[in-house]
């Protein structure tokens, strides 16, 4: 055990809170280290000083002053019912959007199948949406896009309703 | 009254319940502010801490004691004030700095002007002067441990630091105080 560790553990040792192994190691160190013994001897003096620090007393009118500051805010307290209504409205609107997007993706996918092959299908996607579309190499990609879109839409809708 | 019940009544708009909450914690909040920022800031900042408590009541989950939560908010309010003060004065911020580098609060300079010779000081006055030279987080740990007798794990919850860090801060704070007290004695 080194001096720093010993001095960190001294308060617990004095309070009898150390386990037997640590207490023994600490005692062995104290036997050999004059510096830590002096540290331990000064500890009660310092602790007595620290526990005798004057206490600041709040003025008698403190509580009333605090209440006077919060009264205007209490009159405009947040309405939790309104928060829940906003959240449900956002969830419903997001569901409608997600279902519409899923139907669109499904119909476009069906259209690519009719067009025959990924080459023409991809071209059809690009023409239909007028957007750069990546190769749909992963079969789950549309579903992942839908999940991401759901999360973003829900957050945007709820934030917009909260601000309203 | 239990913490959850008291908070619930406060959220229902029961002013008497919030008055009770303030009365239960104002002494400790006042002293945390006084030790961390200074006696002059006690009135204003302690009130601000309770205003923040009121605004954040809906966020109290009951995972910690209400007192722990109130003191945590107080600690944050004090740190914000100290950071603003230090930025305006142009000194090193008191929070987040290296625990080993000596940092003084702005009132330490005022004390020096008021009594530059520091002669014939009583031990407790020496300790007061030594305390103001400690970093804010050291003062917070000492206040919670010695003024209110909080356990290490409760201090860790208030300050949102690991348990081991609490012990280290306490050890370093007392080591620094010993050095400061020895320095003050040698000046007499």
Coordinates of C-alpha atoms in Angstrom, one line a residue:
Chain A
X1 CA 0.0 0.0 0.0
X2 CA 1.4 3.4 -0.9
X3 CA 0.9 6.7 1.0
X4 CA -1.7 8.1 -1.3
X5 CA -3.9 5.1 -1.0
X6 CA -3.4 4.9 2.7
X7 CA -4.4 8.5 3.2
X8 CA -7.5 8.1 1.0
X9 CA -8.6 5.2 3.0
X10 CA -7.9 6.7 6.5
X11 CA -11.4 8.2 7.0
X12 CA -13.0 4.8 6.3
X13 CA -10.5 3.1 8.6
X14 CA -11.2 5.6 11.4
X15 CA -14.9 4.9 10.9
X16 CA -14.4 1.2 11.0
X17 CA -15.7 0.7 7.4
X18 CA -12.7 -1.0 5.9
X19 CA -12.8 -4.8 5.2
X20 CA -10.3 -6.7 7.4
X21 CA -7.7 -7.2 4.6
X22 CA -7.6 -3.5 3.7
X23 CA -7.5 -2.6 7.4
X24 CA -4.5 -4.9 8.0
X25 CA -2.6 -3.6 5.0
X26 CA -3.3 0.0 6.1
X27 CA -2.1 -0.8 9.7
X28 CA 1.1 -2.4 8.3
X29 CA 1.7 0.7 6.2
X30 CA 1.2 3.0 9.3
X31 CA 3.7 0.9 11.2
X32 CA 6.3 1.7 8.7
X33 CA 5.4 5.2 7.5
X34 CA 5.9 8.2 9.8
X35 CA 4.4 10.6 7.3
X36 CA 1.1 8.7 7.3
X37 CA 1.1 8.4 11.0
X38 CA 1.5 12.2 11.3
X39 CA -1.3 12.5 8.7
X40 CA -3.5 10.3 10.8
X41 CA -2.7 12.3 14.0
X42 CA -3.7 15.6 12.3
X43 CA -6.9 14.2 10.9
X44 CA -9.1 14.7 14.1
X45 CA -8.0 18.3 14.3
X46 CA -8.8 19.0 10.7
X47 CA -12.1 17.1 11.0
X48 CA -13.0 19.1 14.1
X49 CA -12.4 22.3 12.3
X50 CA -14.4 21.2 9.3
X51 CA -17.4 20.2 11.4
X52 CA -17.3 23.5 13.2
X53 CA -17.6 25.7 10.1
X54 CA -20.2 28.4 10.8
X55 CA -23.6 27.7 9.2
X56 CA -25.2 30.3 7.0
X57 CA -28.8 31.0 8.0
X58 CA -31.4 32.0 5.3
X59 CA -33.4 35.1 6.2
X60 CA -36.9 34.5 7.7
X61 CA -38.7 35.7 4.6
X62 CA -36.7 33.4 2.3
X63 CA -39.5 30.8 1.6
X64 CA -42.0 33.5 0.9
X65 CA -39.6 35.2 -1.5
X66 CA -39.1 31.9 -3.4
X67 CA -42.9 31.4 -3.6
X68 CA -43.3 35.0 -5.0
X69 CA -40.9 34.2 -7.7
X70 CA -42.6 30.9 -8.8
X71 CA -46.2 32.1 -8.6
X72 CA -46.2 33.6 -12.1
X73 CA -44.7 30.4 -13.4
X74 CA -47.2 28.2 -11.5
X75 CA -50.0 30.0 -13.3
X76 CA -48.6 28.9 -16.6
X77 CA -47.7 25.4 -15.7
X78 CA -47.3 22.9 -18.5
X79 CA -50.4 20.9 -19.3
X80 CA -49.5 17.2 -19.5
X81 CA -52.9 16.4 -21.1
X82 CA -52.0 18.7 -24.0
X83 CA -48.6 16.9 -24.4
X84 CA -50.3 13.5 -24.7
X85 CA -52.8 14.8 -27.2
X86 CA -49.9 16.2 -29.3
X87 CA -48.1 12.8 -29.1
X88 CA -51.2 10.8 -30.2
X89 CA -51.9 13.2 -33.1
X90 CA -48.3 13.0 -34.2
X91 CA -48.4 9.2 -34.0
X92 CA -51.6 9.0 -36.0
X93 CA -50.4 11.3 -38.7
X94 CA -47.1 9.4 -38.9
X95 CA -49.0 6.1 -39.3
X96 CA -51.0 7.5 -42.2
X97 CA -47.8 8.7 -43.8
X98 CA -46.0 5.4 -43.3
X99 CA -48.9 3.4 -44.8
X100 CA -49.0 5.7 -47.8
X101 CA -45.3 5.4 -48.3
X102 CA -45.5 1.6 -48.0
X103 CA -48.2 1.4 -50.6
X104 CA -46.2 3.7 -52.9
X105 CA -43.1 1.6 -52.5
X106 CA -45.1 -1.6 -53.0
X107 CA -46.7 -0.4 -56.2
X108 CA -43.3 0.9 -57.6
X109 CA -41.8 -2.5 -56.7
X110 CA -44.6 -4.3 -58.5
X111 CA -44.1 -2.0 -61.5
X112 CA -40.4 -2.9 -61.7
X113 CA -41.3 -6.6 -61.7
X114 CA -43.7 -5.9 -64.6
X115 CA -41.0 -4.0 -66.5
X116 CA -38.9 -7.2 -66.3
X117 CA -35.6 -7.2 -64.5
X118 CA -33.6 -4.9 -62.3
X119 CA -32.1 -2.8 -65.1
X120 CA -35.4 -1.5 -66.5
X121 CA -36.9 -1.6 -63.0
X122 CA -34.3 0.7 -61.6
X123 CA -34.7 3.0 -64.5
X124 CA -38.4 3.0 -63.9
X125 CA -37.8 4.0 -60.3
X126 CA -35.6 6.8 -61.3
X127 CA -38.0 8.1 -63.9
X128 CA -41.0 7.8 -61.6
X129 CA -39.5 9.5 -58.6
X130 CA -37.0 11.7 -60.4
X131 CA -34.5 10.9 -57.6
X132 CA -31.2 9.2 -57.7
X133 CA -32.1 5.7 -56.4
X134 CA -29.4 3.3 -55.2
X135 CA -29.3 -0.3 -56.3
X136 CA -31.7 -2.3 -54.1
X137 CA -29.1 -4.9 -53.3
X138 CA -30.6 -5.8 -49.9
X139 CA -34.2 -7.1 -49.8
X140 CA -34.9 -5.4 -46.4
X141 CA -33.8 -2.0 -47.5
X142 CA -37.3 -0.6 -48.2
X143 CA -38.4 -1.7 -44.7
X144 CA -35.4 -0.1 -43.1
X145 CA -36.1 3.1 -45.0
X146 CA -39.7 3.0 -43.7
X147 CA -38.6 2.5 -40.1
X148 CA -36.2 5.4 -40.3
X149 CA -38.9 7.6 -42.0
X150 CA -41.3 6.6 -39.2
X151 CA -39.0 7.7 -36.5
X152 CA -38.1 11.0 -38.1
X153 CA -41.7 11.8 -39.0
X154 CA -42.9 11.0 -35.5
X155 CA -40.3 13.3 -34.0
X156 CA -40.9 16.1 -36.4
X157 CA -44.7 15.9 -36.1
X158 CA -44.5 15.9 -32.3
X159 CA -42.0 18.7 -32.1
X160 CA -44.2 20.8 -34.5
X161 CA -47.3 20.2 -32.4
X162 CA -45.5 21.0 -29.2
X163 CA -44.4 24.3 -30.6
X164 CA -47.9 25.2 -31.8
Chain B
X1 CA -44.7 13.3 4.0
X2 CA -42.9 11.0 1.6
X3 CA -40.9 12.5 -1.3
X4 CA -43.2 11.2 -4.1
X5 CA -46.3 12.5 -2.3
X6 CA -44.8 15.9 -1.7
X7 CA -43.7 16.2 -5.3
X8 CA -47.1 15.1 -6.5
X9 CA -48.8 17.8 -4.4
X10 CA -46.4 20.4 -5.7
X11 CA -47.2 19.4 -9.3
X12 CA -50.9 19.7 -8.5
X13 CA -50.3 23.3 -7.7
X14 CA -50.3 23.0 -3.9
X15 CA -48.3 26.1 -2.8
X16 CA -48.1 24.9 0.8
X17 CA -46.5 21.7 -0.4
X18 CA -43.8 23.6 -2.3
X19 CA -43.3 25.9 0.7
X20 CA -42.7 22.7 2.8
X21 CA -40.2 21.5 0.2
X22 CA -38.3 24.8 0.4
X23 CA -38.4 24.8 4.2
X24 CA -37.0 21.3 4.4
X25 CA -34.0 22.0 2.1
X26 CA -33.3 25.8 2.3
X27 CA -30.6 25.5 5.0
X28 CA -28.5 23.1 3.1
X29 CA -29.1 24.8 -0.3
X30 CA -28.1 28.1 1.3
X31 CA -24.9 26.7 2.7
X32 CA -24.0 24.9 -0.5
X33 CA -24.3 28.2 -2.4
X34 CA -22.4 30.0 0.4
X35 CA -19.5 27.5 0.3
X36 CA -19.3 27.2 -3.5
X37 CA -20.0 30.8 -4.6
X38 CA -19.8 33.0 -1.6
X39 CA -21.9 34.5 1.1
X40 CA -23.0 37.4 -1.0
X41 CA -24.6 35.2 -3.6
X42 CA -26.6 33.1 -1.1
X43 CA -29.9 35.0 -1.3
X44 CA -30.1 35.3 -5.0
X45 CA -28.6 32.0 -6.0
X46 CA -30.4 29.9 -3.4
X47 CA -33.7 31.4 -4.7
X48 CA -32.7 30.6 -8.2
X49 CA -31.9 27.0 -7.2
X50 CA -35.4 26.6 -5.9
X51 CA -36.9 28.2 -9.0
X52 CA -35.0 25.6 -11.0
X53 CA -36.3 22.9 -8.7
X54 CA -39.9 24.0 -9.3
X55 CA -39.4 24.1 -13.1
X56 CA -37.9 20.6 -13.0
X57 CA -40.4 18.9 -10.7
X58 CA -42.0 16.9 -13.4
X59 CA -38.6 15.4 -14.1
X60 CA -38.2 13.9 -10.6
X61 CA -38.5 10.2 -11.0
X62 CA -38.0 9.1 -7.4
X63 CA -34.9 7.1 -8.2
X64 CA -32.9 9.1 -5.7
X65 CA -34.0 11.0 -2.6
X66 CA -35.6 14.3 -3.1
X67 CA -32.9 16.0 -1.1
X68 CA -30.2 14.4 -3.4
X69 CA -32.1 15.7 -6.4
X70 CA -32.5 19.3 -4.9
X71 CA -28.8 19.5 -4.0
X72 CA -27.8 18.2 -7.5
X73 CA -29.7 21.1 -9.0
X74 CA -28.2 23.5 -6.6
X75 CA -24.7 22.3 -7.4
X76 CA -25.4 22.8 -11.2
X77 CA -26.7 26.3 -10.6
X78 CA -23.6 27.1 -8.6
X79 CA -21.3 25.7 -11.3
X80 CA -23.0 27.8 -14.0
X81 CA -22.7 30.9 -11.9
X82 CA -19.0 30.2 -11.2
X83 CA -18.3 29.6 -14.9
X84 CA -20.0 32.8 -15.9
X85 CA -18.1 34.8 -13.2
X86 CA -14.8 33.3 -14.3
X87 CA -15.4 34.0 -17.9
X88 CA -16.3 37.6 -17.1
X89 CA -13.2 38.0 -14.9
X90 CA -11.0 36.1 -17.3
X91 CA -9.7 33.5 -14.8
X92 CA -9.5 29.7 -15.2
X93 CA -12.9 28.1 -14.8
X94 CA -13.5 26.6 -11.4
X95 CA -15.4 23.6 -12.7
X96 CA -13.7 21.0 -14.8
X97 CA -10.2 22.3 -14.1
X98 CA -7.4 20.1 -12.9
X99 CA -8.0 19.2 -9.3
X100 CA -4.3 19.6 -8.6
X101 CA -4.0 23.2 -9.8
X102 CA -4.8 25.8 -7.2
X103 CA -7.7 28.0 -8.2
X104 CA -9.2 30.8 -6.3
X105 CA -12.7 32.1 -6.2
X106 CA -13.3 35.9 -7.0
X107 CA -14.0 36.6 -3.3
X108 CA -10.5 35.4 -2.3
X109 CA -9.1 38.6 -3.8
X110 CA -11.7 40.6 -1.9
X111 CA -10.6 39.0 1.3
X112 CA -7.0 39.8 0.6
X113 CA -7.9 43.5 0.0
X114 CA -9.9 43.6 3.2
X115 CA -7.2 42.0 5.4
X116 CA -3.9 41.8 3.5
X117 CA -1.7 40.9 6.5
X118 CA -3.9 38.0 7.8
X119 CA -2.6 38.5 11.3
X120 CA -3.6 36.8 14.5
X121 CA -6.3 34.6 12.9
X122 CA -8.2 32.0 14.8
X123 CA -8.0 28.5 13.5
X124 CA -11.5 28.5 12.2
X125 CA -11.0 31.8 10.4
X126 CA -7.8 30.3 8.9
X127 CA -9.9 27.4 7.7
X128 CA -12.5 29.7 6.1
X129 CA -9.8 31.5 4.2
X130 CA -8.2 28.2 3.2
X131 CA -11.6 26.9 2.0
X132 CA -12.0 29.7 -0.5
X133 CA -8.8 28.7 -2.3
X134 CA -10.1 25.2 -3.1
X135 CA -11.7 24.3 -6.4
X136 CA -15.5 24.4 -6.4
X137 CA -16.0 20.6 -6.5
X138 CA -13.7 20.1 -3.5
X139 CA -15.7 22.7 -1.5
X140 CA -18.9 20.8 -2.5
X141 CA -17.6 17.5 -1.3
X142 CA -16.5 19.0 2.0
X143 CA -19.8 20.8 2.5
X144 CA -21.9 17.7 1.9
X145 CA -19.6 15.4 3.9
X146 CA -19.0 17.6 7.0
X147 CA -21.9 20.0 7.1
X148 CA -24.6 17.4 6.4
X149 CA -22.9 14.2 7.1
X150 CA -23.7 12.7 3.7
X151 CA -22.3 9.3 2.8
X152 CA -19.9 8.8 -0.1
X153 CA -22.6 7.2 -2.3
X154 CA -25.0 10.1 -1.6
X155 CA -22.4 12.6 -2.5
X156 CA -21.6 10.7 -5.7
X157 CA -25.3 10.9 -6.6
X158 CA -25.5 14.6 -6.0
X159 CA -22.4 15.5 -7.9
X160 CA -22.9 12.8 -10.6
X161 CA -19.4 11.4 -10.2
X162 CA -18.1 8.0 -9.4
X163 CA -17.8 6.9 -5.8
X164 CA -14.0 6.6 -6.1
X165 CA -13.8 10.2 -7.3
X166 CA -15.7 11.4 -4.2
X167 CA -13.1 9.7 -2.0
X168 CA -10.3 11.2 -4.0
X169 CA -11.7 14.7 -4.0
X170 CA -12.2 14.5 -0.2
X171 CA -8.6 13.3 0.3
X172 CA -7.2 16.0 -2.0
X173 CA -9.4 18.7 -0.5
X174 CA -8.1 17.9 3.0
X175 CA -4.5 17.6 1.9
X176 CA -4.9 21.1 0.2
X177 CA -6.4 22.5 3.4
X178 CA -3.6 21.2 5.5
X179 CA -1.1 22.9 3.2
X180 CA -3.0 26.2 3.2
X181 CA -3.3 26.1 7.0
X182 CA 0.4 25.5 7.3
X183 CA 1.1 28.4 4.9
X184 CA -1.2 30.7 6.8
X185 CA 0.4 29.8 10.2
X186 CA 3.9 30.4 8.8
X187 CA 2.8 33.9 7.7
X188 CA 1.9 34.9 11.3

